[in-house]
PDB file of C-alpha atoms in Angstrom:
ATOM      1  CA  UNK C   1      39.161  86.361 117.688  1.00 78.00           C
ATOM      2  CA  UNK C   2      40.676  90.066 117.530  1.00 94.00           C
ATOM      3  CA  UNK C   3      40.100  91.781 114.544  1.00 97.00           C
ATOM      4  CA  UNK C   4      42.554  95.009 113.919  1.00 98.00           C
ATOM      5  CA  UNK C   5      42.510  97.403 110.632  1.00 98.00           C
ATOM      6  CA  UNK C   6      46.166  98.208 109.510  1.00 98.00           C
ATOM      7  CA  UNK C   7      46.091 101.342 108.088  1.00 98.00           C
ATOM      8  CA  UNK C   8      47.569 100.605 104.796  1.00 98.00           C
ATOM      9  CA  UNK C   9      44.165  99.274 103.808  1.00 98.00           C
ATOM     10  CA  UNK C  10      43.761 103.031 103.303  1.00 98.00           C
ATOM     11  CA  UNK C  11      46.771 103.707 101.776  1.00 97.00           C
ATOM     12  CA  UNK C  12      45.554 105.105  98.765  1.00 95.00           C
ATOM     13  CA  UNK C  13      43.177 107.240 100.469  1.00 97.00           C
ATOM     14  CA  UNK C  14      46.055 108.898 102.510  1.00 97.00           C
ATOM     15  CA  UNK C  15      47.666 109.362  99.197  1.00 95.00           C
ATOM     16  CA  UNK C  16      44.666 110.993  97.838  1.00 95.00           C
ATOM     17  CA  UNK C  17      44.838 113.554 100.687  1.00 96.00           C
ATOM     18  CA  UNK C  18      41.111 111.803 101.709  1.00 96.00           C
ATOM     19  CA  UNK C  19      42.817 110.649 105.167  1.00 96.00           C
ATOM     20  CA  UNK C  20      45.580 111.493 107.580  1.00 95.00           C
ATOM     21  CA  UNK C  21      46.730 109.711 110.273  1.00 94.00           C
ATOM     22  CA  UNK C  22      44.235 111.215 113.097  1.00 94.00           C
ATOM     23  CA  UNK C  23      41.271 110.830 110.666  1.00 95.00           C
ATOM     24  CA  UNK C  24      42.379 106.824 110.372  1.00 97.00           C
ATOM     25  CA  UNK C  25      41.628 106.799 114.239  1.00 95.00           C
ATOM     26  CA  UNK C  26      38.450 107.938 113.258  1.00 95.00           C
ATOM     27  CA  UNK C  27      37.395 105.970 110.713  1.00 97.00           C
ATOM     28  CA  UNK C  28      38.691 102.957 111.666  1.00 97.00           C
ATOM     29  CA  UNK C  29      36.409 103.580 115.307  1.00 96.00           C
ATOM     30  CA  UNK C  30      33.305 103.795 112.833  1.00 97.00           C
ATOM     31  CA  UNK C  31      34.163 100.726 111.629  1.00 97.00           C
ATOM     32  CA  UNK C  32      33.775  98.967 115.143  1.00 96.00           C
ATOM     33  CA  UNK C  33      37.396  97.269 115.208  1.00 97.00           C
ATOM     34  CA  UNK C  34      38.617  96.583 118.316  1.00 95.00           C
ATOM     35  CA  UNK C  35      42.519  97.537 117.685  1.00 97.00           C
ATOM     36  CA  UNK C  36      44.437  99.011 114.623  1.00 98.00           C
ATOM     37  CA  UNK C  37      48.204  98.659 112.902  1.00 98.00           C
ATOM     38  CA  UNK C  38      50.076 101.887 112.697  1.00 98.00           C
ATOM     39  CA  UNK C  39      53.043 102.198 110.273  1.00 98.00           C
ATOM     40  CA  UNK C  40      56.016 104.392 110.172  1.00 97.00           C
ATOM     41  CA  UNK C  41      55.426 105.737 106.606  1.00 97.00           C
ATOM     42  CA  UNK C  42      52.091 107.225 107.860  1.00 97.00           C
ATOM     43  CA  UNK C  43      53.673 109.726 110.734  1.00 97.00           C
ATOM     44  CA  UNK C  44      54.127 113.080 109.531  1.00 94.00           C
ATOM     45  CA  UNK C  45      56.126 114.206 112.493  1.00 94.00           C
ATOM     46  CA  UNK C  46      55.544 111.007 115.365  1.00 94.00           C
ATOM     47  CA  UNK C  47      57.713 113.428 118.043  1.00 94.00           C
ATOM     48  CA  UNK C  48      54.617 115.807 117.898  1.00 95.00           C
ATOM     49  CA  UNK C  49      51.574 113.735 117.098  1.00 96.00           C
ATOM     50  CA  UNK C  50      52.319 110.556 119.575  1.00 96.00           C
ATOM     51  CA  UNK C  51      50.693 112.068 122.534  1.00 95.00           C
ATOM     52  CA  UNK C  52      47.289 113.126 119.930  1.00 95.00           C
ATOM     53  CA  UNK C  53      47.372 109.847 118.483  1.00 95.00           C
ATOM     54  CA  UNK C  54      47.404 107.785 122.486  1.00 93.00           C
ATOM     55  CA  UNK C  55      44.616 110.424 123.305  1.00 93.00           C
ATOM     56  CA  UNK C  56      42.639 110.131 119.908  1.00 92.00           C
ATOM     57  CA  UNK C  57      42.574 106.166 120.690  1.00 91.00           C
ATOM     58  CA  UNK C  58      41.721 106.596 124.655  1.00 90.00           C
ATOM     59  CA  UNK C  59      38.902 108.645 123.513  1.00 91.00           C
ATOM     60  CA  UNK C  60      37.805 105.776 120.784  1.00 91.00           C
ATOM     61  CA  UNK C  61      38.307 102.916 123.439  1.00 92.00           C
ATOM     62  CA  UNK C  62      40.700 100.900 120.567  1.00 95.00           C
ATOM     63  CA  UNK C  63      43.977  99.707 121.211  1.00 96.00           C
ATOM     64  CA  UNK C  64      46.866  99.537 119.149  1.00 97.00           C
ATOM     65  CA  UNK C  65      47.122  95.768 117.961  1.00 98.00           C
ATOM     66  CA  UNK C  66      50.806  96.090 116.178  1.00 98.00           C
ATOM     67  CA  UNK C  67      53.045  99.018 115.542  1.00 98.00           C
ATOM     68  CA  UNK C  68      54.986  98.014 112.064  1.00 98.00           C
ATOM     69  CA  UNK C  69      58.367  99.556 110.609  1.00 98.00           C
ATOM     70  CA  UNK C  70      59.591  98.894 106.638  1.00 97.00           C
ATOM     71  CA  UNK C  71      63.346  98.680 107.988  1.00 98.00           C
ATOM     72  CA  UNK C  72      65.339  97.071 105.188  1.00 98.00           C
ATOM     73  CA  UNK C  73      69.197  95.540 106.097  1.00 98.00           C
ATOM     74  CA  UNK C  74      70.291  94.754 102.631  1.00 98.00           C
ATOM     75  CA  UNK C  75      72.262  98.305 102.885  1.00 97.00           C
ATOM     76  CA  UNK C  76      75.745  97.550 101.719  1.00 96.00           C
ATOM     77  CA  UNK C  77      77.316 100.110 103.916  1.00 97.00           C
ATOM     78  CA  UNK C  78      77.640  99.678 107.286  1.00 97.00           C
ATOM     79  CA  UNK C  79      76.815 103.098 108.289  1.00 98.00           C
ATOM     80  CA  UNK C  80      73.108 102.389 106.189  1.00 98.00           C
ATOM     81  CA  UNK C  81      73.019  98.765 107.828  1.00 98.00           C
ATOM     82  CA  UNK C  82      73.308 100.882 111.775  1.00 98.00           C
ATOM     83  CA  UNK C  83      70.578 103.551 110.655  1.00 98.00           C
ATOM     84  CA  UNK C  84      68.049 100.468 110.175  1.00 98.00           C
ATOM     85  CA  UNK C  85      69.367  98.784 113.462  1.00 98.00           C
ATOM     86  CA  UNK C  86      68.032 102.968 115.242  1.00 98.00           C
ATOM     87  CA  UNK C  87      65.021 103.128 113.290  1.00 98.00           C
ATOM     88  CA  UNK C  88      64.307  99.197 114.980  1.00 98.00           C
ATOM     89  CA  UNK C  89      65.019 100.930 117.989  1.00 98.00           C
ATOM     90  CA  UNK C  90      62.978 103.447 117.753  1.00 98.00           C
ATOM     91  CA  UNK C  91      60.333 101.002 116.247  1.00 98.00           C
ATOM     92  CA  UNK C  92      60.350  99.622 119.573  1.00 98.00           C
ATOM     93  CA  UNK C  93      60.050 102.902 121.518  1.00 98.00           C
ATOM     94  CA  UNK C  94      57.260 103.955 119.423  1.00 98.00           C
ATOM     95  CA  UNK C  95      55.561 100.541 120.093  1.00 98.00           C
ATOM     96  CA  UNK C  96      55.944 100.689 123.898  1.00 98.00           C
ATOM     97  CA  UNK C  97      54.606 104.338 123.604  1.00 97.00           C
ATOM     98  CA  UNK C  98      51.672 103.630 122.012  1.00 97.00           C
ATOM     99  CA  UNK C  99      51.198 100.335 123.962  1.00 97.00           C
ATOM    100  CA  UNK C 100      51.678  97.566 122.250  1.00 98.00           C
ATOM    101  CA  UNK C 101      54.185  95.015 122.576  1.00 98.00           C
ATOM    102  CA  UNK C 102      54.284  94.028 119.004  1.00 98.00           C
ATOM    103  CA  UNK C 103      56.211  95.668 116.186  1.00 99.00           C
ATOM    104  CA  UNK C 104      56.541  94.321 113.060  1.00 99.00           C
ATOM    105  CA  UNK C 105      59.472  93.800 111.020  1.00 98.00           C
ATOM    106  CA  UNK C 106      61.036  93.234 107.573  1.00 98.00           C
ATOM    107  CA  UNK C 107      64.054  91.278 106.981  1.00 98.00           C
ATOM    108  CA  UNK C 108      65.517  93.092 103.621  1.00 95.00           C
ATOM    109  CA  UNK C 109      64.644  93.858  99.863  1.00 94.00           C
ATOM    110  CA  UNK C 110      66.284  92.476  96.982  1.00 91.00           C
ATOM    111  CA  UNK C 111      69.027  94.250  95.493  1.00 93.00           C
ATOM    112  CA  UNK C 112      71.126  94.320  92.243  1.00 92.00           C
ATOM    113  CA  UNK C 113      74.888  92.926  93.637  1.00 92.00           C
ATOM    114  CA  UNK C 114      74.198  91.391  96.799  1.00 94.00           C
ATOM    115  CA  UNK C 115      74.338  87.576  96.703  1.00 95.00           C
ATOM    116  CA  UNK C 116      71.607  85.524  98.850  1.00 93.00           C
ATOM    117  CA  UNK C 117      74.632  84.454 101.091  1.00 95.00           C
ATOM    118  CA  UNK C 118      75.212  88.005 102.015  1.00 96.00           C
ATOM    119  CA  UNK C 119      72.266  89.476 101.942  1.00 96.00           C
ATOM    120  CA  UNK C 120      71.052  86.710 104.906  1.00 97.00           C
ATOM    121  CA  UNK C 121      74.436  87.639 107.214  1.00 97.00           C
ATOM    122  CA  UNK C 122      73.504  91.534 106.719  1.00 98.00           C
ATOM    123  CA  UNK C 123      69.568  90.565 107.884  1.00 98.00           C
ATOM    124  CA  UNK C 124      71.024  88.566 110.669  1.00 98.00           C
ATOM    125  CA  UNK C 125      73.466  90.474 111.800  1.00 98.00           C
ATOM    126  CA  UNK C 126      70.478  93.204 112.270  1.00 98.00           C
ATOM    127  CA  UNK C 127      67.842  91.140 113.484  1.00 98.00           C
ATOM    128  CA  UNK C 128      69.708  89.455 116.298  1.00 98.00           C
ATOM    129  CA  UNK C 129      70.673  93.490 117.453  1.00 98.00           C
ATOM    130  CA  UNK C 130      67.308  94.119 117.128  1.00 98.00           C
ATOM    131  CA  UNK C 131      66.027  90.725 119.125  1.00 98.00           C
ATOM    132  CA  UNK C 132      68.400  91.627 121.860  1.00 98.00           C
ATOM    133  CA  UNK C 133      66.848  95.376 122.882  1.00 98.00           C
ATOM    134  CA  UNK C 134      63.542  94.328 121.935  1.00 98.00           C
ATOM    135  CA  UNK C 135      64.026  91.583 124.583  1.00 98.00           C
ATOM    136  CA  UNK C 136      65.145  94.413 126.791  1.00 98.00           C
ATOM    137  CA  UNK C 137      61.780  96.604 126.612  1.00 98.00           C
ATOM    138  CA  UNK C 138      59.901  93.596 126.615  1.00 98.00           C
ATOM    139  CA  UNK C 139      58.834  93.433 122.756  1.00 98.00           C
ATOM    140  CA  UNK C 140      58.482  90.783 119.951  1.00 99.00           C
ATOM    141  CA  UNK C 141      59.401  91.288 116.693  1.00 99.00           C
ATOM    142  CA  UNK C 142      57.196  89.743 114.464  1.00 99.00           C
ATOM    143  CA  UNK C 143      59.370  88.918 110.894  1.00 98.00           C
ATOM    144  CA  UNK C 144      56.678  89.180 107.988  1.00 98.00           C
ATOM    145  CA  UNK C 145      57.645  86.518 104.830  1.00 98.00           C
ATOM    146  CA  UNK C 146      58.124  89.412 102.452  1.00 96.00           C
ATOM    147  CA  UNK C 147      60.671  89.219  99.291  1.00 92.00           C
ATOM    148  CA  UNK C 148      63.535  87.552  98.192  1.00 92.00           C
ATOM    149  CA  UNK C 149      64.797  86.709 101.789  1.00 96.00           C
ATOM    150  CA  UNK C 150      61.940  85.704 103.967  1.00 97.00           C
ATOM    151  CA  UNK C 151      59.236  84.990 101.555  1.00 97.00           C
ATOM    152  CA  UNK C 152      58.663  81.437 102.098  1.00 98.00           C
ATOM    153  CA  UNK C 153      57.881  80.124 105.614  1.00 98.00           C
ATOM    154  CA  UNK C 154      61.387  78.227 105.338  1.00 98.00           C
ATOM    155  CA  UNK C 155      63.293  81.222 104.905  1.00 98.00           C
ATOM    156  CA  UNK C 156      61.340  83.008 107.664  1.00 98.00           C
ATOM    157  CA  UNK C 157      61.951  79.888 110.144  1.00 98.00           C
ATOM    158  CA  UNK C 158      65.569  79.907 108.957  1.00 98.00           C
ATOM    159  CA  UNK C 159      66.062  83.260 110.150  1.00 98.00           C
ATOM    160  CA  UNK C 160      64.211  82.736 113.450  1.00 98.00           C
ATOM    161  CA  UNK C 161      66.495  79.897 114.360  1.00 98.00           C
ATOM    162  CA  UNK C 162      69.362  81.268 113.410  1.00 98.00           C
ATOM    163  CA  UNK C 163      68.501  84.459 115.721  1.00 98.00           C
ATOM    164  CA  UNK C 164      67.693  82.275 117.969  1.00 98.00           C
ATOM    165  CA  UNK C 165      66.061  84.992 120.544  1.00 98.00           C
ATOM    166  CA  UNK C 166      62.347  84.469 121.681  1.00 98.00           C
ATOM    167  CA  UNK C 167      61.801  87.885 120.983  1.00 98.00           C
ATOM    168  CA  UNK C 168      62.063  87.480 117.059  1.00 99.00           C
ATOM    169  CA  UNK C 169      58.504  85.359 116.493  1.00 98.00           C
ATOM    170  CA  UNK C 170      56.147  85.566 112.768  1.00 98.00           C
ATOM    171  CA  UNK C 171      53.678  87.840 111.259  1.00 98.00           C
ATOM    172  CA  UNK C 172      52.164  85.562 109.359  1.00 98.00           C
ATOM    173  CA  UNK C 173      51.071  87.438 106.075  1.00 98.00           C
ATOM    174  CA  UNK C 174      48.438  85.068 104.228  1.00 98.00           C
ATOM    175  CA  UNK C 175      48.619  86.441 100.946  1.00 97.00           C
ATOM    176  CA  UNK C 176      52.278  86.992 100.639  1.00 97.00           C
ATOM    177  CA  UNK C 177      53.031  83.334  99.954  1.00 98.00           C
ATOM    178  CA  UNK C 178      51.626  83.277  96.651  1.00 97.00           C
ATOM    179  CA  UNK C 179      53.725  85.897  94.731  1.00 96.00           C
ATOM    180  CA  UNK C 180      56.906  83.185  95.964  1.00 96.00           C
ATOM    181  CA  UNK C 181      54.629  80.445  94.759  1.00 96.00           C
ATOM    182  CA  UNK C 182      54.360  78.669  98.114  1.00 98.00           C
ATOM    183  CA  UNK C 183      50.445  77.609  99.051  1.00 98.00           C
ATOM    184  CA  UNK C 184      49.380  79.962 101.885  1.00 98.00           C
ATOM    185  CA  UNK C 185      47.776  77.094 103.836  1.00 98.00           C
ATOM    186  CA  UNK C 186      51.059  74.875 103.801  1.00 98.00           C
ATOM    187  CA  UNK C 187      52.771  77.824 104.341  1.00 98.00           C
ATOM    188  CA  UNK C 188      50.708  78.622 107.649  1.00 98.00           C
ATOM    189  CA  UNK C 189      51.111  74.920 108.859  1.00 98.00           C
ATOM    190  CA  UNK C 190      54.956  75.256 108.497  1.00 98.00           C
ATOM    191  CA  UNK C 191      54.969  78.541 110.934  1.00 98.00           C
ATOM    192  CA  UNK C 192      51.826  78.453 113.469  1.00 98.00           C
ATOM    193  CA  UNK C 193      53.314  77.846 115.998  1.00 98.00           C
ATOM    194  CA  UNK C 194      55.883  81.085 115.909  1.00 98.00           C
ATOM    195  CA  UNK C 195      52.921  83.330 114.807  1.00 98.00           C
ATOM    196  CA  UNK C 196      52.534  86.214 117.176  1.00 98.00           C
ATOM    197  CA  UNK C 197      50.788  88.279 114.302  1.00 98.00           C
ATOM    198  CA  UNK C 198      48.789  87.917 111.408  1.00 98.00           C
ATOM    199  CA  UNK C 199      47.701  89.808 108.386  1.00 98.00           C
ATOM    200  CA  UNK C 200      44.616  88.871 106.648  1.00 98.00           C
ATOM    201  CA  UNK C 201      45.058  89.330 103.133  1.00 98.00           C
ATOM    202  CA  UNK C 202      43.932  88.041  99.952  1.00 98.00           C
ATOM    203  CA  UNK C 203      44.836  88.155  96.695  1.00 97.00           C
ATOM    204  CA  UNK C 204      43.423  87.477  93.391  1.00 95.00           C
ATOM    205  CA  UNK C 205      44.714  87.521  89.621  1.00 93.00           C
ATOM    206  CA  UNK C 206      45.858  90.610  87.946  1.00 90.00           C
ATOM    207  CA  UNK C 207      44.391  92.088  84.351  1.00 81.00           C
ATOM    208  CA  UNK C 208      47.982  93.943  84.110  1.00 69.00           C
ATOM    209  CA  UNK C 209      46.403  97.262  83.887  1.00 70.00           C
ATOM    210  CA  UNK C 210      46.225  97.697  88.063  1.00 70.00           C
ATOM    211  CA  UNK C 211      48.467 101.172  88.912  1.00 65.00           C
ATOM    212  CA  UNK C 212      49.729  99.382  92.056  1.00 74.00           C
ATOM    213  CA  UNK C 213      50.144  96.556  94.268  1.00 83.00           C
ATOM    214  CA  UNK C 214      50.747  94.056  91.472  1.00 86.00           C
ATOM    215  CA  UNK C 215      53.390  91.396  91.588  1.00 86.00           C
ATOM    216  CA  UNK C 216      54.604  88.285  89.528  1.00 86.00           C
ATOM    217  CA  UNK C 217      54.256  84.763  91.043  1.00 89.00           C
ATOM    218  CA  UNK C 218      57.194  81.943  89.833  1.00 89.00           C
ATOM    219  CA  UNK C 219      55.554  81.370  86.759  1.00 89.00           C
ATOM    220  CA  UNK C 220      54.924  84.761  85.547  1.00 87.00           C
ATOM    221  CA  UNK C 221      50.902  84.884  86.517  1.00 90.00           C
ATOM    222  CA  UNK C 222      50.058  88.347  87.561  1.00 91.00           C
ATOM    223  CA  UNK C 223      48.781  88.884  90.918  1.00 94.00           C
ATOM    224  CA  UNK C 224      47.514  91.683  92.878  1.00 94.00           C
ATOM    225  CA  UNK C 225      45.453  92.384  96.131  1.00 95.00           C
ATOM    226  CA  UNK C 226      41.499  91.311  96.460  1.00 96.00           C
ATOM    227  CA  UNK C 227      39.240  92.317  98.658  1.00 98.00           C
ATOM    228  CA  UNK C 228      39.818  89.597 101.576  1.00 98.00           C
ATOM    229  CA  UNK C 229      37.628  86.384 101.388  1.00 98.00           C
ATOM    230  CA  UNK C 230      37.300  86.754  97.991  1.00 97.00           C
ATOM    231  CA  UNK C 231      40.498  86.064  96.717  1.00 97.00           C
ATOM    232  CA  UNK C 232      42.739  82.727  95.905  1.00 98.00           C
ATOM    233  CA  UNK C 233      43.835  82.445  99.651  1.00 98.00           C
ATOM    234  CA  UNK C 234      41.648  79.851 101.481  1.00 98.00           C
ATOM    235  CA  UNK C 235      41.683  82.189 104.618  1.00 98.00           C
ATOM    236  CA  UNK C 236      39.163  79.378 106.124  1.00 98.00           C
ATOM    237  CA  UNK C 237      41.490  76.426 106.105  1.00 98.00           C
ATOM    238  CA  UNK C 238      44.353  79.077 107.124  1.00 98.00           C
ATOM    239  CA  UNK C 239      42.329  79.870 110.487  1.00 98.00           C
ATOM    240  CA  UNK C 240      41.783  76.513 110.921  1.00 98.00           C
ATOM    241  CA  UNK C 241      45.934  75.934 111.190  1.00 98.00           C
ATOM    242  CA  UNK C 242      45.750  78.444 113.258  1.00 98.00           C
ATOM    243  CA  UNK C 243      42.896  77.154 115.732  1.00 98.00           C
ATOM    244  CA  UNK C 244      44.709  73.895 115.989  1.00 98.00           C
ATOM    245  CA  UNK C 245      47.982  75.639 116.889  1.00 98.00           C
ATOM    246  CA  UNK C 246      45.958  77.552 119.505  1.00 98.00           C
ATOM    247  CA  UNK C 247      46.506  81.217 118.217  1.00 98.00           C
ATOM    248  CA  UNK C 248      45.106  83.546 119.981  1.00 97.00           C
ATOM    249  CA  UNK C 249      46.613  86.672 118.872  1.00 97.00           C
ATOM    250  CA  UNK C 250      45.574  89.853 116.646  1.00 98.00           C
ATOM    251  CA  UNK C 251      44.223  89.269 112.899  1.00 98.00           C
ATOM    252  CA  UNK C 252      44.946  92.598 111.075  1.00 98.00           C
ATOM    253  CA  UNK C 253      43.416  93.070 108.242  1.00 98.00           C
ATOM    254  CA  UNK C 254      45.266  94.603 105.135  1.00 98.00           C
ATOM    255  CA  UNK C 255      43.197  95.200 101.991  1.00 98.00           C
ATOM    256  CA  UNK C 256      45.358  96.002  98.886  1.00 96.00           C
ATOM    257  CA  UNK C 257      42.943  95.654  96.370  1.00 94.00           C
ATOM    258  CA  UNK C 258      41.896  97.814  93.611  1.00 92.00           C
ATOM    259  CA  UNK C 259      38.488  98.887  94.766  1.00 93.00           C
ATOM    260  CA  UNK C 260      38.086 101.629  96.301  1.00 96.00           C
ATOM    261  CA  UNK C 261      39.110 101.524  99.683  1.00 97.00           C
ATOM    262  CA  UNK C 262      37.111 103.918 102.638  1.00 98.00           C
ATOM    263  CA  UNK C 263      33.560 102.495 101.101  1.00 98.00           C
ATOM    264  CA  UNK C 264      34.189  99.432  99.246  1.00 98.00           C
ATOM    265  CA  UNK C 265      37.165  97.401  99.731  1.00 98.00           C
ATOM    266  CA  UNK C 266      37.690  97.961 103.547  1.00 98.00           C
ATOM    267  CA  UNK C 267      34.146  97.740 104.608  1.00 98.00           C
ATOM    268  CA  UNK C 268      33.554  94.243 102.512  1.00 98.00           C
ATOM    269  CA  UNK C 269      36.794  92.557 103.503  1.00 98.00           C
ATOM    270  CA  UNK C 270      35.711  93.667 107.387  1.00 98.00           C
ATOM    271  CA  UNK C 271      32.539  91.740 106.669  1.00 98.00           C
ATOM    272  CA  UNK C 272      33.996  89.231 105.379  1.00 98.00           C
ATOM    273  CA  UNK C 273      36.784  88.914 107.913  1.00 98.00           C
ATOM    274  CA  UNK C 274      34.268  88.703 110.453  1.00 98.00           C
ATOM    275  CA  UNK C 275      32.161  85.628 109.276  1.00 97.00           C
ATOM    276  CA  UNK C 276      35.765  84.230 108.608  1.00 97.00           C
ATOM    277  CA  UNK C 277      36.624  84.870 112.409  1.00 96.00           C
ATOM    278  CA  UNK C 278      33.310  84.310 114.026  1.00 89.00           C
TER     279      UNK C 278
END
């Protein structure tokens, strides 16, 4: 099994000014994972620090498991709707740069006016543009069940057959099933086999008083990020889907818990995540 760290595990640390993209590199290599997940919101100018970051991971011997973008195509004007369909673009650039063939995607965030009917043609519309020159560079999207639109693994299948492009596959996300009150495990036998990513994430009940990551599930039950394995996802049953459907691929890890993260929450869900993944 391949075991990646995506760098928002840390993202409170890089809003604490504790870590910066380069220094992620760095700690994530002391942490002996074989790949990371880079996101967009992390570069500071990507132009400039691309070539540091490819020579900061040469010199660590880790590859890049997944480069992931937060593009969002519920933009009611068009010209918003075409700068999400560059920045997918340039997703994929970045991606090929940095060698990966994976970049993650969104599908769109709820908004106040825009009906589920037309909210789905706007994520469509993008998403099959996006498909089409990933399939040129040789990339797969991988559509994370996120929100309103592609939270449950219907929705997310939905959209992949309606696309209809091999280049538009999953990133499974196990804990993002429960804030849309679907059971993770179900969830993961409905999608295995278009998973070409996964997050491992957990999540456990929240107090209310949690500054961040905190989220209401159907019924109004407060949840919020664990550390991973010790959480309400049965991660365990989820790999075994996932054996059965004969995944192979990167698990990336994404803690979003409230511990803190560089010397508690990271380094326990990686120890967990490893007797998880044998």
């Amino acid at each position: 099994m391949k075991l990646s760290l995506s760098m928002y595990s840390c993202v409170r640390a890089v809003q604490a000014g504790q870590l910066d993209l380069m220094g992620f590199v760095d700690y994530a290599a002391a942490q002996g994972v074989a790949g990371v997940e880079l996101l967009d919101i992390f570069w500071t100018d990507a132009e400039s620090e691309l070539p540091l970051i490819k020579g900061r991971f040469a010199d660590a011997g880790m590859q890049v498991a997944v480069y992931s973008i937060s593009n969002n195509f519920i933009q009611p004007e068009a010209s918003a709707r075409a700068q999400e369909l560059a920045d997918l673009k340039r997703g994929v650039d970045i991606a090929l740069e940095l060698g990966t063939d994976i970049l993650r995607v969104f599908s769109g965030s709820a908004r106040e006016g825009v009906t589920q009917a037309q909210g789905m043609e706007w994520i469509l519309e993008g998403l099959s543009a996006g498909a089409a020159y990933a399939a040129s560079q040789g990339i797969t999207l991988a559509l994370e069940n996120h929100g309103k639109f592609a939270g449950r693994s219907n929705q997310v299948r939905d959209i992949i057959d309606a696309v209809a492009s091999p280049a538009l596959r999953v990133n499974l996300d196990t804990g993002n099933f429960l804030p849309v009150g679907q059971n993770p495990t179900e969830a993961a036998e409905d999608l295995a086999d278009l998973v070409v990513l996964a997050h491992l994430k957990d999540m456990c009940h929240a107090s209310g008083g949690e500054a961040s990551h905190v989220s209401a599930d159907p019924d109004g039950r407060l949840l919020t990020g664990s550390v991973v394995g010790e959480g309400l996802v049965d991660l365990a049953a989820i790999r075994a889907v996932m054996d059965s459907a004969g995944y192979d691929g990167w698990w990336s890890l994404e803690y979003e818990g409230a511990e803190e993260p560089l010397e508690i929450g990271v380094p326990r869900s990686l120890a967990n995540a490893r007797k998880l993944l044998g």
